[in-house]
CSV table of C-alpha atoms and ligand atoms in Angstrom, one decimal:
chain,number,residue,atom,x,y,z
A,426,MET,CA,-24.5,-25.1,-35.1
A,427,THR,CA,-25.6,-25.0,-38.7
A,428,THR,CA,-24.0,-26.6,-41.8
A,429,GLU,CA,-24.7,-25.6,-45.4
A,430,SER,CA,-23.4,-26.7,-48.8
A,431,VAL,CA,-21.9,-24.2,-51.2
A,432,ARG,CA,-22.2,-24.5,-54.9
A,433,PRO,CA,-18.8,-24.7,-56.5
A,434,GLU,CA,-17.7,-21.8,-58.7
A,435,THR,CA,-16.2,-24.2,-61.3
A,436,PRO,CA,-18.7,-26.7,-62.8
A,437,GLY,CA,-17.7,-30.3,-61.9
A,438,ALA,CA,-15.6,-29.2,-58.9
A,439,PRO,CA,-16.4,-31.1,-55.7
A,440,VAL,CA,-19.2,-29.5,-53.5
A,441,LEU,CA,-17.5,-27.8,-50.6
A,442,ARG,CA,-19.4,-27.3,-47.4
A,443,GLU,CA,-19.7,-24.1,-45.4
A,444,PRO,CA,-18.0,-24.7,-42.1
A,445,PRO,CA,-20.5,-25.0,-39.2
A,446,LEU,CA,-21.2,-22.0,-37.0
A,447,ALA,CA,-19.6,-22.4,-33.6
A,448,GLY,CA,-22.0,-22.7,-30.7
A,449,GLY,CA,-22.5,-20.0,-28.1
A,450,GLY,CA,-22.7,-16.8,-30.2
A,451,VAL,CA,-25.0,-13.9,-29.0
A,452,PRO,CA,-26.8,-11.3,-31.0
A,453,LEU,CA,-24.7,-8.3,-32.1
A,454,LEU,CA,-21.4,-9.3,-30.4
A,455,GLY,CA,-21.4,-12.9,-31.8
A,456,HIS,CA,-18.6,-14.9,-30.3
A,457,GLY,CA,-16.5,-11.8,-29.5
A,458,TRP,CA,-17.6,-11.6,-25.9
A,459,LYS,CA,-16.5,-15.2,-25.3
A,460,LEU,CA,-13.1,-14.4,-26.9
A,461,VAL,CA,-12.8,-11.5,-24.4
A,462,ARG,CA,-14.2,-13.3,-21.4
A,463,ASP,CA,-12.6,-16.7,-21.5
A,464,PRO,CA,-10.7,-17.1,-24.7
A,465,LEU,CA,-8.6,-20.1,-23.7
A,466,ALA,CA,-11.6,-22.2,-22.7
A,467,PHE,CA,-13.6,-20.9,-25.8
A,468,MET,CA,-10.8,-21.8,-28.3
A,469,SER,CA,-10.2,-25.2,-26.6
A,470,ARG,CA,-13.9,-26.2,-27.0
A,471,LEU,CA,-14.2,-25.3,-30.7
A,472,ARG,CA,-12.9,-28.6,-32.0
A,473,ASP,CA,-16.0,-30.3,-30.6
A,474,ASP,CA,-18.0,-28.2,-33.1
A,475,GLY,CA,-15.8,-29.1,-36.1
A,476,ASP,CA,-12.4,-29.1,-37.7
A,477,VAL,CA,-13.1,-25.7,-39.1
A,478,VAL,CA,-15.9,-23.5,-37.6
A,479,ARG,CA,-17.2,-20.1,-38.3
A,480,LEU,CA,-17.2,-17.4,-35.6
A,481,ARG,CA,-18.9,-14.1,-35.6
A,482,LEU,CA,-16.9,-11.2,-34.2
A,483,GLY,CA,-19.3,-8.3,-34.4
A,484,PRO,CA,-20.2,-7.9,-38.1
A,485,LYS,CA,-17.2,-10.1,-39.2
A,486,THR,CA,-17.1,-13.8,-39.9
A,487,VAL,CA,-13.8,-15.5,-38.8
A,488,TYR,CA,-12.9,-19.1,-39.5
A,489,ALA,CA,-11.4,-21.0,-36.6
A,490,VAL,CA,-9.2,-24.0,-37.5
A,491,THR,CA,-9.0,-26.6,-34.7
A,492,THR,CA,-7.1,-29.7,-35.7
A,493,PRO,CA,-3.2,-30.1,-35.7
A,494,ALA,CA,-3.2,-31.2,-39.4
A,495,LEU,CA,-5.3,-28.3,-40.6
A,496,THR,CA,-3.4,-25.7,-38.6
A,497,GLY,CA,-0.2,-27.1,-40.1
A,498,ALA,CA,-1.8,-26.9,-43.6
A,499,VAL,CA,-2.7,-23.3,-43.0
A,500,ALA,CA,0.8,-22.3,-41.8
A,501,LEU,CA,2.4,-24.1,-44.7
A,502,SER,CA,0.1,-22.9,-47.5
A,503,PRO,CA,0.9,-19.9,-49.7
A,504,ASP,CA,-2.9,-19.3,-49.9
A,505,TYR,CA,-2.9,-17.7,-46.5
A,506,ILE,CA,-0.9,-14.6,-45.6
A,507,ILE,CA,-0.2,-12.5,-42.5
A,508,ALA,CA,-3.2,-10.2,-42.3
A,509,GLY,CA,-6.5,-10.1,-40.4
A,510,PRO,CA,-7.6,-8.7,-37.1
A,511,LEU,CA,-4.4,-9.4,-35.1
A,512,TRP,CA,-2.1,-8.0,-37.7
A,513,GLU,CA,-4.1,-5.0,-38.5
A,514,SER,CA,-4.0,-3.9,-34.9
A,515,LEU,CA,-0.3,-5.0,-34.6
A,516,GLU,CA,0.7,-2.8,-37.6
A,517,SER,CA,-0.1,0.3,-35.6
A,518,LEU,CA,2.5,-0.9,-33.1
A,519,LEU,CA,5.0,-2.8,-35.2
A,520,GLY,CA,4.8,-0.6,-38.3
A,521,LYS,CA,4.0,-1.7,-41.9
A,522,GLU,CA,7.5,-2.4,-43.1
A,523,GLY,CA,8.7,-4.9,-40.5
A,524,VAL,CA,9.3,-8.6,-41.1
A,525,ALA,CA,6.4,-9.7,-38.8
A,526,THR,CA,3.8,-8.0,-40.8
A,527,ALA,CA,5.2,-7.9,-44.4
A,528,ASN,CA,4.2,-10.4,-47.1
A,529,GLY,CA,5.4,-11.7,-50.4
A,530,PRO,CA,8.8,-10.6,-51.9
A,531,LEU,CA,9.4,-7.9,-49.2
A,532,HIS,CA,9.0,-10.5,-46.5
A,533,ARG,CA,11.3,-13.0,-48.3
A,534,ARG,CA,14.0,-10.3,-48.6
A,535,GLN,CA,13.6,-9.3,-45.0
A,536,ARG,CA,13.9,-12.9,-43.7
A,537,ARG,CA,17.1,-13.2,-45.8
A,538,THR,CA,18.5,-10.1,-44.0
A,539,ILE,CA,17.7,-11.2,-40.5
A,540,GLN,CA,18.2,-14.9,-40.8
A,541,PRO,CA,22.1,-14.9,-40.3
A,542,ALA,CA,21.7,-13.4,-36.8
A,543,PHE,CA,19.5,-16.3,-35.8
A,544,LYS,CA,21.1,-19.3,-37.6
A,545,LEU,CA,22.3,-22.2,-35.6
A,546,GLU,CA,26.0,-21.3,-36.1
A,547,ALA,CA,25.4,-17.7,-34.8
A,548,ILE,CA,23.9,-18.8,-31.4
A,549,PRO,CA,27.1,-19.9,-29.6
A,550,ALA,CA,28.4,-16.3,-29.9
A,551,TYR,CA,25.4,-15.2,-27.7
A,552,GLY,CA,26.3,-17.8,-25.1
A,553,PRO,CA,28.4,-15.6,-22.8
A,554,ILE,CA,25.7,-12.9,-22.7
A,555,MET,CA,23.0,-15.5,-21.9
A,556,THR,CA,25.2,-16.9,-19.1
A,557,GLU,CA,26.1,-13.5,-17.7
A,558,GLU,CA,22.4,-12.4,-17.6
A,559,ALA,CA,21.3,-15.7,-16.0
A,560,TYR,CA,23.9,-15.5,-13.2
A,561,ALA,CA,23.1,-11.8,-12.8
A,562,LEU,CA,19.5,-12.8,-12.0
A,563,VAL,CA,20.7,-15.3,-9.4
A,564,GLU,CA,22.6,-12.4,-7.8
A,565,ARG,CA,19.7,-10.0,-7.9
A,566,TRP,CA,17.4,-12.6,-6.2
A,567,ARG,CA,19.8,-13.3,-3.3
A,568,SER,CA,18.0,-10.9,-0.9
A,569,GLY,CA,15.1,-13.3,-0.4
A,570,GLN,CA,12.6,-10.5,-1.0
A,571,ALA,CA,9.4,-11.2,-2.8
A,572,LEU,CA,10.1,-11.0,-6.6
A,573,ASP,CA,7.8,-9.2,-9.0
A,574,VAL,CA,8.3,-12.0,-11.6
A,575,THR,CA,6.7,-10.0,-14.4
A,576,ALA,CA,9.2,-7.2,-14.2
A,577,GLU,CA,12.1,-9.6,-13.6
A,578,SER,CA,11.2,-11.8,-16.6
A,579,PHE,CA,10.7,-9.0,-19.1
A,580,ARG,CA,13.8,-7.3,-17.9
A,581,VAL,CA,16.0,-10.2,-18.6
A,582,ALA,CA,14.2,-11.0,-21.9
A,583,VAL,CA,14.8,-7.4,-23.1
A,584,ARG,CA,18.4,-7.4,-21.9
A,585,VAL,CA,19.3,-10.7,-23.6
A,586,ALA,CA,17.5,-9.8,-26.9
A,587,THR,CA,19.0,-6.3,-27.1
A,588,ARG,CA,22.5,-7.1,-25.9
A,589,CYS,CA,22.8,-10.1,-28.3
A,590,LEU,CA,21.2,-8.5,-31.4
A,591,MET,CA,22.0,-4.8,-31.0
A,592,ARG,CA,25.3,-4.9,-29.1
A,593,GLY,CA,26.4,-1.7,-27.5
A,594,SER,CA,26.6,-0.1,-24.0
A,595,TYR,CA,24.0,2.5,-25.1
A,596,MET,CA,21.4,-0.3,-24.5
A,597,ASP,CA,22.0,-0.5,-20.8
A,598,ALA,CA,20.1,2.7,-19.9
A,599,ARG,CA,17.4,2.0,-22.3
A,600,THR,CA,16.3,-1.5,-21.5
A,601,GLU,CA,14.2,-0.4,-18.5
A,602,ARG,CA,12.3,2.1,-20.7
A,603,ILE,CA,11.7,-0.5,-23.4
A,604,CYS,CA,10.3,-2.9,-20.7
A,605,ALA,CA,7.9,-0.3,-19.3
A,606,ASP,CA,6.7,0.7,-22.8
A,607,LEU,CA,6.2,-2.8,-24.0
A,608,ALA,CA,4.3,-3.8,-20.8
A,609,THR,CA,1.8,-0.9,-21.4
A,610,LEU,CA,1.5,-1.7,-25.2
A,611,PHE,CA,0.8,-5.4,-24.9
A,612,SER,CA,-1.9,-5.0,-22.3
A,613,GLY,CA,-3.8,-2.7,-24.6
A,614,MET,CA,-3.2,-4.6,-27.9
A,615,TYR,CA,-5.4,-7.6,-27.3
A,616,GLN,CA,-8.5,-5.6,-26.5
A,617,ARG,CA,-7.9,-3.6,-29.7
A,618,MET,CA,-7.7,-6.9,-31.7
A,619,VAL,CA,-10.9,-8.6,-30.4
A,620,VAL,CA,-13.0,-5.5,-29.8
A,621,PRO,CA,-12.1,-3.4,-32.9
A,622,LEU,CA,-13.7,-0.1,-31.9
A,623,GLY,CA,-11.4,2.0,-34.1
A,624,PRO,CA,-11.9,5.7,-33.3
A,625,LEU,CA,-13.0,5.0,-29.7
A,626,TYR,CA,-9.4,4.1,-28.9
A,627,LYS,CA,-8.5,7.7,-29.9
A,628,VAL,CA,-10.7,9.2,-27.2
A,629,PRO,CA,-8.3,10.8,-24.6
A,630,LEU,CA,-9.2,8.5,-21.7
A,631,PRO,CA,-6.3,7.8,-19.3
A,632,ALA,CA,-5.8,4.2,-20.6
A,633,ASN,CA,-5.7,5.4,-24.2
A,634,ARG,CA,-3.3,8.3,-23.3
A,635,GLU,CA,-1.0,5.9,-21.5
A,636,PHE,CA,-1.0,3.5,-24.5
A,637,ASN,CA,-0.2,6.3,-27.0
A,638,ARG,CA,2.6,7.7,-24.7
A,639,ALA,CA,4.2,4.2,-24.5
A,640,LEU,CA,4.0,3.8,-28.3
A,641,ALA,CA,5.5,7.1,-29.0
A,642,ASP,CA,8.3,6.5,-26.5
A,643,LEU,CA,9.1,3.1,-28.0
A,644,HIS,CA,9.5,4.6,-31.5
A,645,LEU,CA,11.7,7.4,-30.1
A,646,LEU,CA,13.9,4.8,-28.3
A,647,VAL,CA,14.4,2.9,-31.5
A,648,ASP,CA,15.4,6.1,-33.4
A,649,GLU,CA,17.9,6.8,-30.5
A,650,ILE,CA,19.4,3.3,-30.7
A,651,VAL,CA,19.9,3.5,-34.5
A,652,ALA,CA,21.4,7.0,-34.2
A,653,ASP,CA,23.7,6.0,-31.4
A,654,ARG,CA,25.0,3.0,-33.3
A,655,ARG,CA,25.6,5.1,-36.4
A,656,ALA,CA,27.4,7.7,-34.3
A,657,SER,CA,29.6,5.1,-32.7
A,658,GLY,CA,31.0,4.1,-36.1
A,659,GLN,CA,31.0,0.5,-34.9
A,660,LYS,CA,29.8,-2.5,-37.0
A,661,PRO,CA,29.7,-5.5,-34.8
A,662,ASP,CA,28.5,-8.7,-36.4
A,663,ASP,CA,24.9,-8.5,-35.2
A,664,LEU,CA,21.4,-7.9,-36.3
A,665,LEU,CA,21.5,-4.1,-36.2
A,666,THR,CA,24.6,-4.1,-38.5
A,667,ALA,CA,22.8,-6.5,-40.9
A,668,LEU,CA,19.8,-4.1,-41.0
A,669,LEU,CA,21.9,-1.0,-41.4
A,670,GLU,CA,23.8,-2.6,-44.3
A,671,ALA,CA,20.8,-4.3,-46.0
A,672,LYS,CA,20.0,-3.6,-49.6
A,673,ASP,CA,16.7,-3.7,-51.4
A,674,GLU,CA,15.7,-5.4,-54.6
A,675,ASN,CA,17.6,-2.8,-56.6
A,676,GLY,CA,20.7,-3.0,-54.6
A,677,GLU,CA,19.9,0.3,-52.8
A,678,PRO,CA,20.2,0.7,-49.0
A,679,ILE,CA,16.9,0.0,-47.4
A,680,GLY,CA,15.0,3.1,-46.1
A,681,GLU,CA,15.1,4.6,-42.6
A,682,GLN,CA,11.4,3.6,-42.0
A,683,GLU,CA,12.2,0.0,-42.9
A,684,ILE,CA,15.2,-0.1,-40.5
A,685,HIS,CA,13.1,1.4,-37.8
A,686,ASP,CA,10.1,-1.0,-38.3
A,687,GLN,CA,12.5,-4.0,-38.5
A,688,VAL,CA,14.0,-3.2,-35.1
A,689,ILE,CA,10.6,-2.8,-33.6
A,690,ALA,CA,9.3,-5.9,-35.3
A,691,ILE,CA,12.1,-8.0,-33.9
A,692,ILE,CA,12.6,-6.7,-30.3
A,693,THR,CA,8.9,-6.5,-29.6
A,694,PRO,CA,7.9,-10.1,-30.2
A,695,GLY,CA,11.3,-11.3,-29.0
A,696,SER,CA,11.0,-9.7,-25.6
A,697,GLU,CA,7.3,-10.3,-25.0
A,698,THR,CA,7.4,-14.0,-25.9
A,699,ILE,CA,10.6,-14.8,-24.0
A,700,GLY,CA,9.4,-12.8,-21.0
A,701,ALA,CA,6.1,-14.5,-20.9
A,702,THR,CA,7.7,-17.9,-21.2
A,703,ILE,CA,10.2,-17.2,-18.3
A,704,MET,CA,7.2,-16.3,-16.2
A,705,SER,CA,5.5,-19.6,-17.0
A,706,LEU,CA,8.7,-21.5,-16.4
A,707,LEU,CA,9.1,-19.9,-12.9
A,708,LEU,CA,5.5,-20.7,-12.1
A,709,VAL,CA,6.0,-24.3,-13.2
A,710,LEU,CA,9.1,-24.5,-10.9
A,711,ALA,CA,7.1,-23.1,-8.0
A,712,GLU,CA,4.2,-25.5,-8.6
A,713,HIS,CA,6.3,-28.6,-9.2
A,714,PRO,CA,9.3,-28.4,-6.8
A,715,GLU,CA,10.5,-31.8,-7.8
A,716,LEU,CA,11.4,-30.5,-11.3
A,717,GLY,CA,13.9,-28.1,-9.9
A,718,GLY,CA,15.6,-30.9,-7.9
A,719,LYS,CA,16.0,-33.0,-11.0
A,720,ILE,CA,17.3,-30.0,-13.0
A,721,ARG,CA,19.9,-29.3,-10.3
A,722,ASP,CA,21.0,-33.0,-10.4
A,723,GLU,CA,21.3,-32.9,-14.2
A,724,VAL,CA,23.4,-29.7,-14.0
A,725,LYS,CA,25.6,-31.2,-11.3
A,726,THR,CA,26.2,-34.3,-13.5
A,727,VAL,CA,26.7,-32.5,-16.8
A,728,VAL,CA,28.4,-29.3,-15.7
A,729,GLY,CA,29.8,-29.9,-12.2
A,730,ASP,CA,30.5,-26.8,-10.1
A,731,ARG,CA,31.6,-24.4,-12.9
A,732,PRO,CA,29.1,-21.9,-14.4
A,733,VAL,CA,26.7,-23.3,-17.0
A,734,ALA,CA,27.9,-22.4,-20.5
A,735,PHE,CA,26.3,-22.5,-23.9
A,736,ASP,CA,28.2,-25.7,-24.8
A,737,ASP,CA,26.4,-27.5,-22.0
A,738,VAL,CA,23.0,-26.7,-23.2
A,739,ARG,CA,22.6,-29.6,-25.7
A,740,LYS,CA,23.5,-32.1,-23.0
A,741,LEU,CA,20.9,-30.7,-20.5
A,742,THR,CA,18.2,-32.8,-22.0
A,743,TYR,CA,15.9,-33.0,-18.9
A,744,THR,CA,16.1,-29.2,-18.5
A,745,ALA,CA,15.3,-28.7,-22.2
A,746,ASN,CA,12.3,-31.1,-21.8
A,747,VAL,CA,11.0,-29.0,-18.9
A,748,VAL,CA,11.2,-25.9,-21.2
A,749,THR,CA,9.4,-27.8,-24.1
A,750,GLU,CA,6.6,-29.0,-21.8
A,751,THR,CA,6.2,-25.4,-20.5
A,752,LEU,CA,5.9,-24.2,-24.1
A,753,ARG,CA,3.3,-26.9,-24.7
A,754,LEU,CA,1.1,-26.0,-21.8
A,755,TYR,CA,1.8,-22.3,-21.8
A,756,PRO,CA,2.6,-21.3,-25.4
A,757,ALA,CA,3.4,-17.6,-25.3
A,758,VAL,CA,1.9,-17.2,-28.8
A,759,TRP,CA,-1.5,-18.7,-28.0
A,760,ILE,CA,-3.4,-17.4,-31.0
A,761,LEU,CA,-2.5,-16.8,-34.6
A,762,THR,CA,-4.4,-15.3,-37.6
A,763,ARG,CA,-4.1,-15.5,-41.3
A,764,ARG,CA,-6.1,-14.2,-44.3
A,765,ALA,CA,-7.0,-16.3,-47.4
A,766,VAL,CA,-5.7,-14.6,-50.6
A,767,THR,CA,-7.8,-16.8,-52.8
A,768,GLU,CA,-10.8,-19.0,-52.4
A,769,THR,CA,-9.5,-22.3,-51.0
A,770,GLU,CA,-10.5,-25.7,-49.6
A,771,LEU,CA,-9.6,-26.6,-46.1
A,772,GLY,CA,-10.6,-30.0,-44.7
A,773,GLY,CA,-13.4,-30.3,-47.2
A,774,TYR,CA,-14.7,-26.8,-46.3
A,775,ARG,CA,-14.9,-23.7,-48.5
A,776,ILE,CA,-12.8,-20.8,-47.3
A,777,PRO,CA,-13.8,-17.7,-49.3
A,778,ARG,CA,-11.2,-15.3,-50.7
A,779,GLY,CA,-10.4,-12.6,-48.1
A,780,ALA,CA,-11.6,-14.7,-45.1
A,781,ASP,CA,-9.8,-14.2,-41.8
A,782,LEU,CA,-8.7,-17.4,-40.1
A,783,ILE,CA,-7.6,-17.9,-36.5
A,784,TYR,CA,-6.2,-20.9,-34.6
A,785,SER,CA,-4.8,-21.5,-31.2
A,786,PRO,CA,-1.5,-23.3,-30.4
A,787,TYR,CA,-2.8,-23.4,-26.8
A,788,ALA,CA,-5.9,-25.3,-27.8
A,789,VAL,CA,-4.0,-27.6,-30.2
A,790,GLN,CA,-1.3,-28.4,-27.7
A,791,ARG,CA,-3.7,-29.2,-24.8
A,792,ASP,CA,-6.0,-31.4,-26.9
A,793,HIS,CA,-6.8,-34.8,-25.3
A,794,ARG,CA,-7.0,-36.2,-28.8
A,795,SER,CA,-3.3,-35.6,-29.2
A,796,TYR,CA,-1.9,-36.0,-25.7
A,797,GLY,CA,-2.5,-38.6,-23.0
A,798,ARG,CA,-3.1,-36.9,-19.6
A,799,HIS,CA,-3.2,-33.7,-21.6
A,800,GLU,CA,-3.4,-31.3,-18.7
A,801,GLU,CA,-0.5,-32.9,-16.8
A,802,PHE,CA,3.0,-31.4,-16.7
A,803,ASP,CA,5.1,-34.3,-17.9
A,804,PRO,CA,8.6,-33.4,-19.3
A,805,ASP,CA,9.2,-37.1,-20.1
A,806,ARG,CA,6.7,-37.0,-22.9
A,807,TRP,CA,9.5,-35.4,-24.9
A,808,LEU,CA,11.9,-38.4,-24.5
A,809,PRO,CA,12.9,-39.8,-27.9
A,810,GLU,CA,10.9,-43.0,-27.4
A,811,ARG,CA,7.7,-41.1,-26.6
A,812,VAL,CA,7.9,-38.1,-28.8
A,813,LYS,CA,6.9,-40.1,-31.8
A,814,ASP,CA,3.4,-40.5,-30.3
A,815,VAL,CA,2.7,-36.7,-30.8
A,816,PRO,CA,0.7,-36.1,-33.9
A,817,LYS,CA,2.2,-33.9,-36.6
A,818,TYR,CA,1.8,-30.2,-35.9
A,819,ALA,CA,0.3,-30.9,-32.5
A,820,MET,CA,3.4,-29.1,-31.0
A,821,SER,CA,4.3,-26.0,-32.9
A,822,PRO,CA,4.9,-23.2,-30.3
A,823,PHE,CA,7.3,-21.5,-32.8
A,824,SER,CA,4.9,-22.2,-35.8
A,825,VAL,CA,6.0,-23.8,-39.1
A,826,GLY,CA,6.3,-22.6,-42.7
A,827,ASN,CA,7.6,-19.3,-44.0
A,828,ARG,CA,6.5,-17.4,-40.9
A,829,LYS,CA,8.1,-19.8,-38.4
A,830,CYS,CA,9.8,-17.9,-35.6
A,831,PRO,CA,13.3,-17.1,-36.8
A,832,SER,CA,14.4,-17.3,-33.1
A,833,ASP,CA,13.5,-20.9,-32.2
A,834,HIS,CA,17.1,-22.0,-31.6
A,835,PHE,CA,18.0,-18.7,-29.9
A,836,SER,CA,15.0,-19.0,-27.6
A,837,MET,CA,15.5,-22.7,-26.7
A,838,ALA,CA,19.2,-22.0,-25.9
A,839,GLU,CA,18.3,-19.0,-23.8
A,840,LEU,CA,15.4,-20.6,-21.9
A,841,THR,CA,17.3,-23.9,-21.3
A,842,LEU,CA,20.4,-22.1,-20.0
A,843,LEU,CA,18.4,-19.7,-17.8
A,844,THR,CA,16.3,-22.5,-16.3
A,845,ALA,CA,19.4,-24.6,-15.6
A,846,VAL,CA,21.0,-21.7,-13.8
A,847,VAL,CA,18.1,-20.4,-11.7
A,848,ALA,CA,16.6,-23.9,-10.8
A,849,SER,CA,20.1,-25.0,-9.6
A,850,ALA,CA,20.3,-22.0,-7.3
A,851,TYR,CA,16.8,-21.6,-6.0
A,852,ARG,CA,13.5,-23.2,-5.1
A,853,PHE,CA,10.5,-20.9,-5.6
A,854,GLU,CA,7.3,-20.4,-3.7
A,855,GLN,CA,4.4,-18.1,-4.3
A,856,VAL,CA,3.9,-15.3,-1.8
A,857,SER,CA,0.7,-13.6,-0.8
A,858,GLY,CA,-0.6,-11.2,-3.4
A,859,SER,CA,0.6,-13.5,-6.2
A,860,ASP,CA,-2.0,-14.2,-8.9
A,861,ALA,CA,-0.9,-17.0,-11.2
A,862,ARG,CA,-4.1,-17.2,-13.2
A,863,PRO,CA,-3.5,-16.8,-17.0
A,864,ARG,CA,-3.4,-13.3,-18.3
A,865,ILE,CA,-4.5,-13.2,-21.9
A,866,GLY,CA,-3.1,-10.6,-24.2
A,867,ILE,CA,-1.3,-10.9,-27.4
A,868,THR,CA,0.8,-13.4,-25.4
A,869,LEU,CA,-0.2,-15.7,-22.6
A,870,ARG,CA,1.4,-15.5,-19.2
A,871,PRO,CA,0.6,-15.6,-15.5
A,872,ARG,CA,-1.3,-12.5,-14.4
A,873,ARG,CA,0.8,-11.2,-11.5
A,874,LEU,CA,3.3,-13.8,-10.3
A,875,MET,CA,5.1,-13.0,-7.1
A,876,LEU,CA,7.7,-15.5,-5.9
A,877,ARG,CA,10.2,-15.9,-3.2
A,878,ALA,CA,13.5,-17.5,-4.2
A,879,LEU,CA,14.8,-19.8,-1.5
A,880,PRO,CA,18.5,-20.9,-1.9
A,881,ARG,CA,18.9,-24.7,-2.4
B,597,HEM,C1,7.4,-15.2,-35.3
B,597,HEM,C2,6.8,-17.7,-31.2
B,597,HEM,C3,10.8,-15.8,-29.4
B,597,HEM,C4,11.2,-12.9,-33.3
B,597,HEM,C5,6.9,-16.1,-34.3
B,597,HEM,C6,5.8,-17.0,-34.5
B,597,HEM,C7,5.6,-17.7,-33.4
B,597,HEM,C8,6.6,-17.2,-32.5
B,597,HEM,C9,4.5,-18.7,-33.1
B,597,HEM,C10,5.0,-17.1,-35.8
B,597,HEM,C11,3.9,-16.2,-35.9
B,597,HEM,C12,2.9,-16.5,-37.0
B,597,HEM,O1,3.0,-17.7,-37.6
B,597,HEM,O2,2.1,-15.7,-37.4
B,597,HEM,C13,7.8,-17.4,-30.4
B,597,HEM,C14,8.0,-18.0,-29.0
B,597,HEM,C15,9.2,-17.4,-28.6
B,597,HEM,C16,9.7,-16.5,-29.6
B,597,HEM,C17,7.1,-19.0,-28.4
B,597,HEM,C18,9.9,-17.7,-27.2
B,597,HEM,C19,9.5,-18.5,-26.3
B,597,HEM,C20,11.3,-14.8,-30.3
B,597,HEM,C21,12.5,-14.0,-30.2
B,597,HEM,C22,12.6,-13.2,-31.3
B,597,HEM,C23,11.4,-13.5,-32.1
B,597,HEM,C24,13.4,-14.1,-29.0
B,597,HEM,C25,13.6,-12.2,-31.6
B,597,HEM,C26,14.5,-11.8,-30.8
B,597,HEM,C27,10.1,-13.3,-34.1
B,597,HEM,C28,9.9,-12.6,-35.4
B,597,HEM,C29,8.8,-13.2,-36.0
B,597,HEM,C30,8.4,-14.3,-35.0
B,597,HEM,C31,10.7,-11.4,-36.0
B,597,HEM,C32,8.1,-12.9,-37.3
B,597,HEM,C33,8.6,-13.9,-38.4
B,597,HEM,C34,8.0,-13.7,-39.7
B,597,HEM,O3,6.9,-13.3,-39.8
B,597,HEM,O4,8.7,-14.1,-40.7
B,597,HEM,N1,7.4,-16.3,-33.1
B,597,HEM,N2,8.8,-16.5,-30.6
B,597,HEM,N3,10.7,-14.5,-31.5
B,597,HEM,N4,9.2,-14.3,-33.9
B,597,HEM,FE1,9.1,-15.5,-32.3
């Protein structure tokens, strides 16, 4: 590790230090190989080197932010925008005109367009779809056959997101294709982010060809969905209608490309994150069978024998705490990046203009400095009398600030309802061939989880 002082550009301004260089870099590749080989352990160790540390990714210097307070400061500051290695590679997938990658006035306008579909008052209308899909899963799993949890989780995630936000029977036939395409795309994206080999990904190797085929099909699907909605002449009160009727700064309808990119920018993170979290939840239920028993008891007390409905969700506090603790230990979005638009100060360090920053909700949410028995799964740490012990920004799985996930209420309602329904119906056990080790891509999830659902 090395630390240097940097002369201030303005005379009289405080001397800002250069953040220390993180340990463990190697010539040429720098820290990139560690980010590829064991990124969770690598990111989790960085706070020992400093509150802000420099990483070398090939020829690039990237600044890693390691404390809850400073990650909160980055997320809330207008000096840092969405850009950098993660977003550059995501733009080729999500498009340049979607809410997840836009900045400035365009981003503010886009958030205003999509926000009504996610606001608290809009969520109850999605309740019947969430309930229907949760009980459909219970039915599907009745055979007792080993479940491919990856496929099952993404399937239900895509179905709920698309049925709630882009209502229409035309979705039914397309959800399976969306799932298959997204699975291929997300497995290739992380590699493109940390090992940016540019043109080499255009070489027609089988993996690259498969990636490009899935990407083309996803774009085609979105065009089909938009065309079908228009042809139907229907305007249900949902996200797709909001996008089709949105106006730009001049009061003109937004362009076709923007509608297209917006649909991709919303269903892609929406399906991937929820799918990954459902997988983690099912793993948790398999590893801690006592949680499922407590959830079933809570459902019996709160709901009785009728189906769980959206109105029950806010009373299912234990179940919600299991979901929250799962998001703490297995945050689907485990890494985030930003770019400094100006030279700034962060924790007493100088961050140059144009610098790329990264931070990891996974590392922050498992830090022993913030959580007692930090690796232990303990839903009760979210009880009102204990939650105040959690340092500010030490638990932000949906992020904070202007890029905060618009879907935090939607996601918590969906995940709590689903967990209540499936844990009341089944216990879960891993079967041979299951591999629950973390799989690190753009999102974090178990690698290949195979479970058997045993009726309670
Ligand atoms: C943004 C997490 C579910 C749509 C984000 C961000 C996080 C996040 C951390 C902020 C990214 C950043 O700061 O750079 C999650 C988690 C989810 C979830 C953990 C579920 C467990 C969803 C769902 C949808 C969705 C269901 C849509 C259906 C979005 C969009 C953005 C976003 C559009 C970009 C917002 C912007 O840049 O203004 N999500 N998300 N997310 N999320 Fe989610």
